Tab-separated table of C-alpha atoms in Angstrom:
chain	number	residue	atom	x	y	z
A	30	MET	CA	-5.237	18.538	7.581
A	31	ALA	CA	-7.672	20.905	6.152
A	32	PRO	CA	-6.713	24.542	6.024
A	33	ALA	CA	-7.538	26.399	9.364
A	34	LEU	CA	-7.102	30.043	8.913
A	35	ILE	CA	-7.062	31.654	12.530
A	36	GLU	CA	-9.155	34.593	13.381
A	37	GLN	CA	-10.162	36.427	16.903
A	38	VAL	CA	-13.759	36.758	17.463
A	39	GLN	CA	-15.408	39.177	18.970
A	40	PRO	CA	-18.885	38.451	20.246
A	41	VAL	CA	-21.751	39.968	18.023
A	42	GLY	CA	-23.837	43.053	19.680
A	43	LEU	CA	-20.969	44.274	21.981
A	44	PRO	CA	-19.310	47.796	21.685
A	45	ILE	CA	-15.686	47.668	21.686
A	46	HIS	CA	-14.550	50.495	24.279
A	47	ILE	CA	-11.599	51.768	23.125
A	48	LYS	CA	-10.231	53.815	26.052
A	49	GLN	CA	-10.736	50.651	28.314
A	50	SER	CA	-7.899	47.813	29.120
A	51	ASN	CA	-8.395	44.244	28.354
A	52	GLU	CA	-8.663	43.750	32.046
A	53	ASP	CA	-11.628	45.972	32.289
A	54	LEU	CA	-13.378	44.013	29.274
A	55	PRO	CA	-13.496	39.996	29.984
A	56	TRP	CA	-15.362	39.079	26.897
A	57	LEU	CA	-12.444	40.161	24.754
A	58	ARG	CA	-9.865	38.582	27.161
A	59	TYR	CA	-12.105	35.300	26.319
A	60	ALA	CA	-12.418	36.296	22.687
A	61	GLU	CA	-8.349	36.533	22.290
A	62	ASN	CA	-8.170	33.142	23.660
A	63	LYS	CA	-10.917	31.617	21.384
A	64	LYS	CA	-9.849	30.474	17.642
A	65	HIS	CA	-12.081	30.593	14.772
A	66	ILE	CA	-12.111	28.049	12.035
A	67	VAL	CA	-12.018	29.743	8.876
A	68	TYR	CA	-12.811	26.455	5.981
A	69	GLU	CA	-12.113	26.677	2.218
A	70	PRO	CA	-13.696	23.726	0.509
A	71	GLY	CA	-10.913	21.820	-1.477
A	72	ARG	CA	-8.181	23.694	-0.451
A	73	THR	CA	-5.093	22.279	1.222
A	74	THR	CA	-2.117	24.651	2.722
A	75	VAL	CA	0.920	23.587	0.440
A	76	GLU	CA	4.119	23.084	2.315
A	77	MET	CA	7.376	25.124	1.465
A	78	GLN	CA	9.704	23.450	-0.794
A	79	ASP	CA	12.722	25.343	0.557
A	80	CYS	CA	15.233	23.662	2.708
A	81	TYR	CA	13.990	20.394	2.393
A	82	GLU	CA	15.277	18.077	4.859
A	83	HIS	CA	15.322	14.718	2.525
A	84	GLU	CA	17.774	15.760	-0.049
A	85	ASP	CA	19.545	12.582	0.434
A	86	LEU	CA	16.384	10.826	-0.749
A	87	ARG	CA	15.341	12.526	-3.886
A	88	PRO	CA	15.327	10.408	-7.014
A	89	CYS	CA	17.868	9.645	-8.976
A	90	PHE	CA	18.561	7.076	-11.922
A	91	PRO	CA	21.926	5.751	-12.136
A	92	ASP	CA	23.642	4.836	-15.215
A	93	VAL	CA	24.381	1.323	-14.237
A	94	HIS	CA	23.858	-2.425	-15.299
A	95	TRP	CA	23.209	-5.517	-13.013
A	96	GLU	CA	23.435	-8.830	-13.903
A	97	PRO	CA	19.949	-10.964	-13.886
A	98	LEU	CA	18.599	-12.213	-10.633
A	99	ASN	CA	19.299	-15.562	-9.500
A	100	GLU	CA	16.566	-17.588	-7.301
A	101	VAL	CA	17.972	-17.811	-3.558
A	102	PRO	CA	16.512	-19.638	-0.381
A	103	TYR	CA	13.486	-17.981	1.001
A	104	HIS	CA	12.020	-18.819	4.511
A	105	ASP	CA	8.500	-16.899	5.472
A	106	LYS	CA	8.994	-15.734	9.003
A	107	GLY	CA	5.441	-15.245	9.449
A	108	ILE	CA	5.412	-19.320	9.558
A	109	TYR	CA	7.014	-18.551	13.426
A	110	GLY	CA	4.400	-15.892	14.653
A	111	ASP	CA	2.491	-16.525	17.399
A	112	ARG	CA	-1.226	-17.058	16.372
A	113	ASP	CA	-2.653	-14.498	18.561
A	114	PHE	CA	0.286	-11.797	17.738
A	115	ARG	CA	0.840	-11.409	21.510
A	116	ASN	CA	4.360	-10.313	21.104
A	117	LEU	CA	3.832	-7.526	18.525
A	118	LEU	CA	0.527	-6.343	20.682
A	119	GLN	CA	1.992	-6.143	23.959
A	120	SER	CA	2.933	-2.484	23.191
A	121	ALA	CA	-0.168	-1.712	21.325
A	122	THR	CA	-2.445	1.006	22.596
A	123	ASP	CA	-5.152	-0.011	19.566
A	124	ILE	CA	-6.046	-2.129	16.779
A	125	PHE	CA	-8.765	-2.189	14.118
A	126	ASP	CA	-9.646	-3.868	10.853
A	127	TYR	CA	-10.670	-1.573	8.209
A	128	ASN	CA	-12.785	-4.146	6.861
A	129	PRO	CA	-13.142	-7.930	6.985
A	130	LYS	CA	-11.280	-8.583	3.713
A	131	ILE	CA	-8.425	-6.434	3.912
A	132	GLY	CA	-6.904	-3.489	5.888
A	133	THR	CA	-5.580	-3.386	10.046
A	134	GLU	CA	-4.374	-0.167	11.542
A	135	ILE	CA	-2.432	-0.732	14.732
A	136	HIS	CA	-1.233	2.272	17.231
A	137	GLY	CA	1.616	2.155	19.970
A	138	VAL	CA	4.061	-0.105	18.223
A	139	ASN	CA	7.445	1.291	16.965
A	140	LEU	CA	8.760	-0.318	14.087
A	141	ALA	CA	12.250	0.490	14.758
A	142	THR	CA	12.528	-1.527	17.892
A	143	LEU	CA	10.738	-4.598	17.043
A	144	THR	CA	12.192	-7.636	18.424
A	145	ASP	CA	12.582	-10.891	16.268
A	146	ALA	CA	9.305	-12.113	17.835
A	147	GLN	CA	7.352	-8.935	17.146
A	148	LYS	CA	8.786	-9.228	13.501
A	149	ASN	CA	7.268	-12.685	13.244
A	150	ASP	CA	4.011	-11.735	14.524
A	151	LEU	CA	4.096	-8.741	12.064
A	152	ALA	CA	4.711	-10.717	9.257
A	153	ARG	CA	2.048	-13.447	10.244
A	154	LEU	CA	-0.424	-10.635	10.597
A	155	ILE	CA	0.324	-8.689	7.116
A	156	SER	CA	0.139	-12.593	5.582
A	157	ILE	CA	-3.444	-12.613	6.908
A	158	ARG	CA	-4.574	-9.142	6.714
A	159	GLY	CA	-2.742	-8.089	3.735
A	160	VAL	CA	-1.553	-4.820	4.717
A	161	VAL	CA	-0.971	-2.982	7.952
A	162	PHE	CA	-1.020	0.644	8.781
A	163	PHE	CA	1.200	2.302	11.334
A	164	ARG	CA	1.199	6.016	12.100
A	165	ASN	CA	3.579	8.460	13.112
A	166	GLN	CA	6.757	6.134	12.733
A	167	THR	CA	9.216	8.777	13.315
A	168	ASP	CA	11.974	6.772	14.420
A	169	LEU	CA	11.952	4.261	11.199
A	170	ASP	CA	14.431	6.422	9.242
A	171	ILE	CA	15.638	4.723	5.876
A	172	ASP	CA	18.531	2.710	7.146
A	173	ALA	CA	16.036	1.119	10.076
A	174	GLN	CA	13.281	0.414	7.343
A	175	ARG	CA	16.169	-1.596	5.420
A	176	GLN	CA	17.319	-3.823	8.362
A	177	LEU	CA	13.569	-4.435	9.077
A	178	GLY	CA	12.943	-5.444	5.538
A	179	ALA	CA	16.301	-7.674	5.672
A	180	TYR	CA	15.034	-9.405	8.239
A	181	PHE	CA	11.854	-11.134	5.982
A	182	GLY	CA	14.007	-11.771	2.952
A	183	LYS	CA	16.840	-10.437	0.633
A	184	LEU	CA	15.895	-7.001	-0.465
A	185	HIS	CA	14.919	-6.500	-4.118
A	186	LYS	CA	16.471	-4.092	-6.255
A	187	HIS	CA	14.260	-2.379	-8.978
A	188	ALA	CA	15.507	-2.300	-12.427
A	189	THR	CA	13.976	0.930	-13.811
A	190	THR	CA	12.559	3.068	-11.332
A	191	ALA	CA	14.119	5.866	-8.924
A	192	VAL	CA	16.218	4.990	-5.892
A	193	PRO	CA	17.665	7.579	-3.421
A	194	ARG	CA	20.466	9.778	-4.287
A	195	ARG	CA	22.720	8.730	-1.028
A	196	ALA	CA	25.091	5.898	-2.645
A	197	GLY	CA	24.140	2.696	-1.080
A	198	LEU	CA	20.745	2.864	-1.149
A	199	GLU	CA	20.276	1.066	-4.626
A	200	ASP	CA	17.653	-1.557	-2.685
A	201	VAL	CA	15.052	1.541	-1.869
A	202	HIS	CA	12.642	2.430	-4.516
A	203	VAL	CA	11.776	6.378	-4.466
A	204	VAL	CA	8.459	7.752	-5.011
A	205	PHE	CA	8.590	11.348	-5.655
A	206	THR	CA	6.289	13.981	-7.225
A	207	ASN	CA	7.233	18.083	-7.050
A	208	GLY	CA	4.648	20.228	-6.388
A	209	ASP	CA	4.936	21.583	-10.155
A	210	ALA	CA	4.673	18.047	-11.449
A	211	LYS	CA	1.856	17.647	-14.073
A	212	ASP	CA	-0.807	15.811	-13.030
A	213	GLN	CA	-0.559	12.059	-14.604
A	214	ARG	CA	-4.096	11.420	-14.712
A	215	ALA	CA	-4.463	11.202	-18.535
A	216	VAL	CA	-1.372	8.845	-18.997
A	217	PHE	CA	-2.663	5.689	-17.234
A	218	SER	CA	-6.233	4.044	-17.186
A	219	PRO	CA	-7.585	3.970	-13.600
A	220	THR	CA	-7.693	-0.008	-14.114
A	221	PHE	CA	-4.265	-0.183	-15.366
A	222	LEU	CA	-2.711	1.601	-12.110
A	223	TRP	CA	-3.858	-1.591	-10.168
A	224	HIS	CA	-0.361	-3.831	-10.029
A	225	SER	CA	1.556	-5.938	-7.361
A	226	ASP	CA	5.005	-5.317	-7.577
A	227	VAL	CA	7.839	-6.797	-9.840
A	228	THR	CA	5.743	-9.814	-10.436
A	229	TYR	CA	7.784	-10.286	-13.579
A	230	GLU	CA	10.395	-11.686	-11.227
A	231	ILE	CA	11.158	-15.252	-10.744
A	232	GLN	CA	10.633	-14.247	-6.764
A	233	PRO	CA	8.237	-11.629	-6.783
A	234	PRO	CA	8.466	-9.431	-3.325
A	235	SER	CA	6.338	-10.676	0.053
A	236	TYR	CA	6.607	-8.047	2.996
A	237	THR	CA	6.846	-4.737	1.435
A	238	SER	CA	6.713	-1.567	3.545
A	239	LEU	CA	6.271	2.086	2.355
A	240	LYS	CA	6.793	5.154	4.418
A	241	LEU	CA	5.547	8.688	3.572
A	242	ILE	CA	8.283	11.299	4.374
A	243	SER	CA	6.816	14.049	3.093
A	244	GLY	CA	3.050	14.558	1.341
A	245	PRO	CA	-0.097	16.401	0.965
A	246	PRO	CA	-1.905	17.185	4.455
A	247	ARG	CA	-4.994	15.381	5.474
A	248	GLY	CA	-7.676	15.885	2.763
A	249	GLY	CA	-5.117	16.902	0.047
A	250	GLY	CA	-5.109	13.771	-2.295
A	251	GLY	CA	-2.616	11.095	-2.808
A	252	ASP	CA	-4.163	8.334	-0.989
A	253	THR	CA	-3.232	4.715	-2.066
A	254	LEU	CA	-5.469	1.561	-2.307
A	255	TRP	CA	-5.278	-1.850	-1.882
A	256	SER	CA	-7.015	-4.783	-3.433
A	257	SER	CA	-7.175	-8.242	-1.783
A	258	GLN	CA	-6.329	-11.173	-3.980
A	259	TYR	CA	-7.593	-13.984	-1.324
A	260	ALA	CA	-11.218	-12.214	-1.614
A	261	ALA	CA	-10.658	-11.838	-5.285
A	262	TYR	CA	-10.189	-15.609	-5.468
A	263	ASP	CA	-13.363	-16.070	-2.967
A	264	LEU	CA	-15.404	-13.884	-5.386
A	265	LEU	CA	-14.790	-16.515	-8.097
A	266	SER	CA	-17.523	-19.282	-8.955
A	267	ALA	CA	-16.345	-22.525	-7.893
A	268	PRO	CA	-15.875	-23.769	-12.023
A	269	MET	CA	-14.156	-20.539	-12.379
A	270	GLN	CA	-11.870	-21.446	-9.500
A	271	LYS	CA	-11.221	-24.577	-10.878
A	272	TYR	CA	-10.700	-23.703	-14.645
A	273	LEU	CA	-8.308	-20.875	-13.332
A	274	GLU	CA	-6.211	-22.924	-11.144
A	275	SER	CA	-5.190	-24.823	-14.572
A	276	LEU	CA	-3.549	-22.077	-15.635
A	277	SER	CA	-0.741	-19.863	-16.158
A	278	ALA	CA	-0.236	-15.981	-16.805
A	279	LEU	CA	2.890	-14.626	-18.552
A	280	HIS	CA	4.388	-11.125	-16.554
A	281	SER	CA	6.758	-8.707	-18.513
A	282	ALA	CA	8.863	-6.251	-17.425
A	283	GLN	CA	9.166	-4.781	-20.844
A	284	ILE	CA	6.330	-1.863	-20.669
A	285	GLN	CA	8.581	-0.304	-17.677
A	286	ALA	CA	11.978	-1.269	-19.726
A	287	ASP	CA	10.076	0.739	-22.905
A	288	GLY	CA	9.270	3.733	-20.642
A	289	SER	CA	12.485	4.210	-19.167
A	290	HIS	CA	14.161	4.148	-22.408
A	291	ALA	CA	11.649	6.498	-23.862
A	292	ALA	CA	12.462	8.998	-20.901
A	293	GLY	CA	15.939	8.652	-21.701
A	294	ARG	CA	16.979	6.702	-18.356
A	295	ALA	CA	18.920	3.628	-18.282
A	296	VAL	CA	17.411	-0.044	-17.690
A	297	ARG	CA	19.741	-1.419	-14.921
A	298	ARG	CA	18.576	-5.185	-15.568
A	299	ASP	CA	17.258	-6.462	-18.699
A	300	PRO	CA	13.699	-6.844	-18.989
A	301	ILE	CA	12.347	-10.237	-18.359
A	302	THR	CA	9.213	-12.436	-18.740
A	303	THR	CA	8.142	-14.862	-16.315
A	304	LYS	CA	5.317	-16.914	-16.313
A	305	HIS	CA	3.354	-17.900	-12.944
A	306	PRO	CA	0.219	-19.589	-11.687
A	307	LEU	CA	-2.612	-17.732	-11.898
A	308	ILE	CA	-3.974	-19.121	-8.447
A	309	ARG	CA	-1.257	-19.377	-5.925
A	310	THR	CA	-0.935	-20.715	-2.325
A	311	HIS	CA	0.311	-18.790	0.484
A	312	PRO	CA	3.012	-20.511	2.694
A	313	VAL	CA	1.790	-19.183	5.964
A	314	THR	CA	-2.092	-19.050	5.734
A	315	GLU	CA	-2.443	-21.767	3.115
A	316	TRP	CA	-5.168	-19.962	1.502
A	317	LYS	CA	-5.345	-19.593	-2.510
A	318	SER	CA	-5.480	-16.464	-3.931
A	319	LEU	CA	-5.298	-14.867	-7.155
A	320	PHE	CA	-1.893	-13.850	-8.525
A	321	PHE	CA	-3.110	-11.500	-10.988
A	322	ASN	CA	-2.488	-7.699	-11.975
A	323	PRO	CA	-3.275	-5.333	-14.634
A	324	GLY	CA	-0.084	-3.957	-14.396
A	325	PHE	CA	2.416	-6.860	-15.684
A	326	VAL	CA	-0.199	-9.545	-16.940
A	327	THR	CA	0.106	-9.528	-20.415
A	328	SER	CA	-1.746	-12.948	-21.530
A	329	ILE	CA	-2.942	-16.331	-20.019
A	330	VAL	CA	-0.607	-19.399	-21.545
A	331	GLY	CA	-2.166	-22.363	-23.645
A	332	ILE	CA	-5.257	-20.456	-24.352
A	333	PRO	CA	-6.551	-18.859	-27.560
A	334	LYS	CA	-5.752	-15.079	-27.502
A	335	ALA	CA	-9.504	-13.904	-27.285
A	336	GLU	CA	-10.064	-16.350	-24.392
A	337	SER	CA	-7.095	-14.682	-22.737
A	338	ASP	CA	-8.086	-11.215	-23.279
A	339	ALA	CA	-11.912	-12.335	-21.930
A	340	ILE	CA	-10.180	-13.441	-18.588
A	341	ILE	CA	-7.822	-10.613	-18.249
A	342	ALA	CA	-10.993	-8.016	-18.815
A	343	TYR	CA	-12.975	-10.263	-16.255
A	344	LEU	CA	-10.239	-10.199	-13.437
A	345	ASN	CA	-8.988	-6.326	-13.953
A	346	GLU	CA	-12.872	-5.559	-13.367
A	347	ILE	CA	-12.863	-7.913	-10.198
A	348	ILE	CA	-9.780	-6.172	-8.640
A	349	SER	CA	-10.522	-2.426	-9.681
A	350	THR	CA	-14.224	-2.393	-8.842
A	351	THR	CA	-15.256	-4.665	-6.272
A	352	GLN	CA	-15.236	-2.098	-3.069
A	353	GLU	CA	-15.236	-4.547	-0.046
A	354	ILE	CA	-12.330	-6.388	-1.323
A	355	HIS	CA	-10.385	-2.536	-0.958
A	356	VAL	CA	-8.827	-0.637	1.415
A	357	ARG	CA	-8.148	2.857	0.943
A	358	TYR	CA	-5.513	4.747	3.338
A	359	GLN	CA	-5.179	8.519	3.847
A	360	TRP	CA	-1.559	9.171	4.541
A	361	GLN	CA	0.254	11.134	6.884
A	362	LYS	CA	3.970	12.166	7.392
A	363	ASP	CA	5.452	9.224	8.479
A	364	ASP	CA	3.067	6.795	8.409
A	365	VAL	CA	3.888	3.222	7.070
A	366	ALA	CA	1.958	0.784	4.971
A	367	PHE	CA	3.085	-2.880	5.410
A	368	TRP	CA	1.985	-5.036	2.944
A	369	ASP	CA	2.190	-8.613	1.342
A	370	ASN	CA	2.897	-7.972	-2.173
A	371	ARG	CA	1.851	-11.893	-3.034
A	372	ILE	CA	-1.977	-11.526	-1.920
A	373	CYS	CA	-2.468	-7.739	-2.752
A	374	ASN	CA	-2.832	-5.330	-5.550
A	375	HIS	CA	-2.465	-1.662	-4.911
A	376	SER	CA	-3.101	1.799	-6.813
A	377	ALA	CA	-2.058	5.149	-6.614
A	378	SER	CA	-4.383	8.197	-6.884
A	379	TYR	CA	-3.696	11.536	-8.289
A	380	GLY	CA	-5.325	14.941	-7.483
A	381	PHE	CA	-2.678	16.230	-5.135
A	382	THR	CA	-1.379	18.511	-7.830
A	383	GLY	CA	0.603	21.356	-6.093
A	384	HIS	CA	2.025	19.250	-2.971
A	385	ARG	CA	5.139	17.362	-2.861
A	386	ARG	CA	4.563	13.694	-2.323
A	387	HIS	CA	7.642	12.082	-1.314
A	388	ALA	CA	8.046	8.186	-0.019
A	389	VAL	CA	10.251	5.368	0.165
A	390	ARG	CA	9.534	1.485	-0.239
A	391	VAL	CA	11.862	-1.385	0.792
A	392	ALA	CA	10.557	-5.004	-0.305
A	393	SER	CA	11.589	-8.461	0.171
A	394	GLN	CA	12.134	-11.154	-2.185
A	395	ALA	CA	9.971	-13.800	-1.710
A	396	GLU	CA	9.465	-17.600	-2.918
A	397	ARG	CA	8.864	-18.588	-6.343
A	398	PRO	CA	4.935	-18.599	-6.724
A	399	VAL	CA	3.032	-21.894	-6.325
A	400	PHE	CA	0.039	-23.550	-6.540
A	401	ASP	CA	-1.192	-26.394	-3.956
A	402	PRO	CA	-4.365	-27.712	-4.548
A	403	ALA	CA	-4.702	-28.902	-1.069
A	404	GLY	CA	-4.832	-24.778	-0.099
A	405	LYS	CA	-7.745	-23.467	1.551
A	406	SER	CA	-10.248	-20.493	0.956
A	407	GLN	CA	-9.698	-17.429	3.111
A	408	GLU	CA	-13.671	-16.970	3.198
A	409	GLU	CA	-14.923	-20.407	3.691
A	410	GLU	CA	-12.088	-20.787	6.751
A	411	LEU	CA	-13.343	-17.499	8.199
A	412	ASN	CA	-17.159	-18.318	7.750
A	413	ALA	CA	-16.778	-21.581	9.420
A	414	ARG	CA	-14.598	-20.036	12.246
A	415	PHE	CA	-16.971	-17.362	13.020
A	416	SER	CA	-20.089	-19.310	12.204
A	417	LEU	CA	-21.269	-17.397	9.052
A	418	PRO	CA	-23.142	-18.454	6.222
A	419	ASN	CA	-21.573	-19.202	2.946
A	420	VAL	CA	-21.791	-16.716	0.223
A	421	ASP	CA	-24.547	-17.448	-2.339
A	422	LYS	CA	-22.726	-17.242	-5.908
A	423	ASP	CA	-25.440	-18.760	-8.178
A	424	GLY	CA	-26.436	-15.385	-9.067
A	425	ALA	CA	-30.356	-16.745	-9.186
A	426	ARG	CA	-32.119	-15.041	-6.256
A	427	GLN	CA	-33.047	-11.275	-6.267
A	428	SER	CA	-31.727	-8.869	-3.432
A	429	ASN	CA	-32.411	-5.273	-2.846
A	430	TYR	CA	-29.501	-2.848	-3.719
A	431	ASN	CA	-27.913	-1.425	-0.472
A	432	ASP	CA	-26.655	2.297	-0.454
């Protein structure tokens, strides 16, 4: 929240009678109860760093080595969800979408006390909307967050990033920036920051939760953005869709491993490079989506390098610059974002220097990505359901630009 320095206000033009009591001055009694907001543009109050309650969840980088991940069975719980989400929404007080393509916020639901039927509905909703937000989830501590994530699949253990100091939480990823840390905006290009988590794995994650346990107040920066890969696929022309459906991409863990070595940190599992289809089909919705991200895709398989580079640059632009397929979330303490890593890219944002930002992430392994040519288009299916016209993609007609 923006800073609000409180001052008492004296009505203009009224004299102050020093010798009289407050009881004799009804205007003064009113003024003492009235608060005046003092606002300083661009400034937010920095939380004190002493006596931090989440010391056990601060980051560490254990020097251990793990065996490669093997393929494990996966059954998507979203398949069993109610089509109208009646179980999940029975305790909800409000639900709304951020835009037609991606992002939904639910109020009144406690993630720590969900029944299995509600969890199935949640998975189904996330698989449709991409990312779902829940405010003020104070009951969802890290143990409850892990338990919820494990319901959806085997929890993923990251090979290079930070884990909590507390033992036994190696399947939790820690996001942590101290208030005195240097701003890293010069280190990465904005396009490169867009990514889908660990897509180099044989079975990249599906349902992924991130809880902010400490962060900037409202207006202090540190927002996260998500981009829909369903919508990215639907932006493509039919010939381009057909072409990309025939291709696969290489996803590499090498850049993360190199970064850890350069920082003097252990790489807990040997880096791998994995080939995945460039277009995949979701097991719950049966919708086709782009499966690509700037962070880990290094090349397109089986075509000339110049062509591969051109496709990568084109898809990077679609993901990072198409506003109607984005949602931006302004965090508050104890908020939770729950997204489907198979159909979303996401990106951090900077600009919160001076504030500590601390979050914990839990991700469930999913199926090996597959493409089903019988899959459907999200946009075409929803347009038919809501009697909306299909989007004109030929680029021939002129249109006014909308502000």
